[in-house]
PDB file of C-alpha atoms in Angstrom:
ATOM      1  CA  VAL A 685     117.235-141.738  43.136  1.00  0.00           C
ATOM      2  CA  THR A 686     117.099-139.285  40.273  1.00  0.00           C
ATOM      3  CA  LYS A 687     117.703-139.600  36.559  1.00  0.00           C
ATOM      4  CA  GLU A 688     120.950-137.715  37.037  1.00  0.00           C
ATOM      5  CA  ASP A 689     122.131-140.238  39.635  1.00  0.00           C
ATOM      6  CA  PHE A 690     122.113-142.956  36.983  1.00  0.00           C
ATOM      7  CA  GLN A 691     124.197-140.760  34.698  1.00  0.00           C
ATOM      8  CA  THR A 692     126.554-139.395  37.348  1.00  0.00           C
ATOM      9  CA  PHE A 693     127.476-142.188  39.729  1.00  0.00           C
ATOM     10  CA  ASP A 694     129.538-145.280  38.986  1.00  0.00           C
ATOM     11  CA  TYR A 695     127.585-147.413  41.481  1.00  0.00           C
ATOM     12  CA  ILE A 696     124.127-147.404  43.018  1.00  0.00           C
ATOM     13  CA  LEU A 697     123.960-149.939  45.840  1.00  0.00           C
ATOM     14  CA  CYS A 698     120.685-151.168  47.274  1.00  0.00           C
ATOM     15  CA  MET A 699     119.488-153.373  50.115  1.00  0.00           C
ATOM     16  CA  ASP A 700     117.171-156.038  48.707  1.00  0.00           C
ATOM     17  CA  GLU A 701     115.831-157.632  45.547  1.00  0.00           C
ATOM     18  CA  SER A 702     112.811-155.341  45.395  1.00  0.00           C
ATOM     19  CA  ASN A 703     115.085-152.272  45.413  1.00  0.00           C
ATOM     20  CA  LEU A 704     117.349-153.924  42.850  1.00  0.00           C
ATOM     21  CA  ARG A 705     114.463-154.740  40.507  1.00  0.00           C
ATOM     22  CA  ASP A 706     113.019-151.220  40.775  1.00  0.00           C
ATOM     23  CA  LEU A 707     116.362-149.528  40.181  1.00  0.00           C
ATOM     24  CA  LYS A 708     117.228-151.729  37.212  1.00  0.00           C
ATOM     25  CA  ARG A 709     113.830-151.076  35.657  1.00  0.00           C
ATOM     26  CA  LYS A 710     114.298-147.336  36.135  1.00  0.00           C
ATOM     27  CA  SER A 711     117.868-147.464  34.768  1.00  0.00           C
ATOM     28  CA  ASN A 712     116.598-149.073  31.553  1.00  0.00           C
ATOM     29  CA  GLN A 713     114.685-145.857  30.876  1.00  0.00           C
ATOM     30  CA  ILE A 714     117.770-143.654  31.268  1.00  0.00           C
ATOM     31  CA  LYS A 715     119.877-142.768  28.254  1.00  0.00           C
ATOM     32  CA  ASP A 716     123.602-142.917  29.018  1.00  0.00           C
ATOM     33  CA  CYS A 717     123.159-144.783  32.295  1.00  0.00           C
ATOM     34  CA  LYS A 718     126.646-145.413  33.637  1.00  0.00           C
ATOM     35  CA  ALA A 719     125.791-146.616  37.154  1.00  0.00           C
ATOM     36  CA  LYS A 720     126.364-150.245  38.010  1.00  0.00           C
ATOM     37  CA  ILE A 721     123.404-151.306  40.150  1.00  0.00           C
ATOM     38  CA  GLU A 722     124.122-153.950  42.758  1.00  0.00           C
ATOM     39  CA  LEU A 723     123.055-155.287  46.107  1.00  0.00           C
ATOM     40  CA  LEU A 724     125.248-153.860  48.875  1.00  0.00           C
ATOM     41  CA  GLY A 725     125.196-157.331  50.445  1.00  0.00           C
ATOM     42  CA  THR A 726     127.188-158.623  47.473  1.00  0.00           C
ATOM     43  CA  TYR A 727     130.218-157.251  49.304  1.00  0.00           C
ATOM     44  CA  ASP A 728     129.424-158.798  52.700  1.00  0.00           C
ATOM     45  CA  PRO A 729     132.336-160.993  53.848  1.00  0.00           C
ATOM     46  CA  GLN A 730     129.780-162.954  55.894  1.00  0.00           C
ATOM     47  CA  LYS A 731     127.779-163.625  52.699  1.00  0.00           C
ATOM     48  CA  GLN A 732     124.497-162.099  53.931  1.00  0.00           C
ATOM     49  CA  LEU A 733     123.272-160.916  50.549  1.00  0.00           C
ATOM     50  CA  ILE A 734     120.051-159.207  51.638  1.00  0.00           C
ATOM     51  CA  ILE A 735     119.951-156.350  54.120  1.00  0.00           C
ATOM     52  CA  GLU A 736     116.562-156.641  55.800  1.00  0.00           C
ATOM     53  CA  ASP A 737     114.576-153.514  56.661  1.00  0.00           C
ATOM     54  CA  PRO A 738     114.660-153.332  60.475  1.00  0.00           C
ATOM     55  CA  TYR A 739     111.778-150.845  60.716  1.00  0.00           C
ATOM     56  CA  TYR A 740     109.298-153.223  62.335  1.00  0.00           C
ATOM     57  CA  GLY A 741     111.951-155.028  64.345  1.00  0.00           C
ATOM     58  CA  SER A 742     113.714-154.426  67.602  1.00  0.00           C
ATOM     59  CA  GLU A 743     116.618-152.175  68.508  1.00  0.00           C
ATOM     60  CA  LYS A 744     118.852-155.229  68.045  1.00  0.00           C
ATOM     61  CA  ASP A 745     117.638-155.534  64.439  1.00  0.00           C
ATOM     62  CA  PHE A 746     118.798-151.966  63.743  1.00  0.00           C
ATOM     63  CA  GLU A 747     122.207-152.767  65.210  1.00  0.00           C
ATOM     64  CA  THR A 748     122.433-155.918  63.062  1.00  0.00           C
ATOM     65  CA  VAL A 749     121.657-153.944  59.899  1.00  0.00           C
ATOM     66  CA  TYR A 750     124.137-151.243  60.888  1.00  0.00           C
ATOM     67  CA  GLN A 751     126.908-153.806  61.383  1.00  0.00           C
ATOM     68  CA  GLN A 752     126.068-155.471  58.081  1.00  0.00           C
ATOM     69  CA  CYS A 753     126.190-152.125  56.267  1.00  0.00           C
ATOM     70  CA  VAL A 754     129.536-151.260  57.855  1.00  0.00           C
ATOM     71  CA  ARG A 755     131.011-154.627  56.775  1.00  0.00           C
ATOM     72  CA  CYS A 756     129.674-154.259  53.243  1.00  0.00           C
ATOM     73  CA  CYS A 757     130.780-150.656  52.813  1.00  0.00           C
ATOM     74  CA  LYS A 758     134.247-151.415  54.112  1.00  0.00           C
ATOM     75  CA  ALA A 759     134.583-154.374  51.722  1.00  0.00           C
ATOM     76  CA  PHE A 760     133.232-152.292  48.829  1.00  0.00           C
ATOM     77  CA  LEU A 761     135.722-149.500  49.493  1.00  0.00           C
ATOM     78  CA  GLU A 762     138.607-151.954  49.779  1.00  0.00           C
ATOM     79  CA  LYS A 763     137.712-153.636  46.478  1.00  0.00           C
ATOM     80  CA  ASP A 764     139.814-152.770  43.469  1.00  0.00           C
ATOM     81  CA  HIS A 765     137.236-151.263  41.094  1.00  0.00           C
TER      82      HIS A 765
END
């Protein structure tokens, strides 16, 4: 995520609290930050707020994360912003 991303995009969506904390800290250093920084899981209709990194998990874990991301993205895009 670049300095310009914070100034260009309306939203920057992240997966977990660590990402959220890091992005918010970085955004505080950016003049004219217009991006709203949120957890992607905020939009999950199944209310799974955190999207866990499946890297050390099984193939099933990757599928679970994929399905969660699809649900969240669909809900985000359907939301009236």
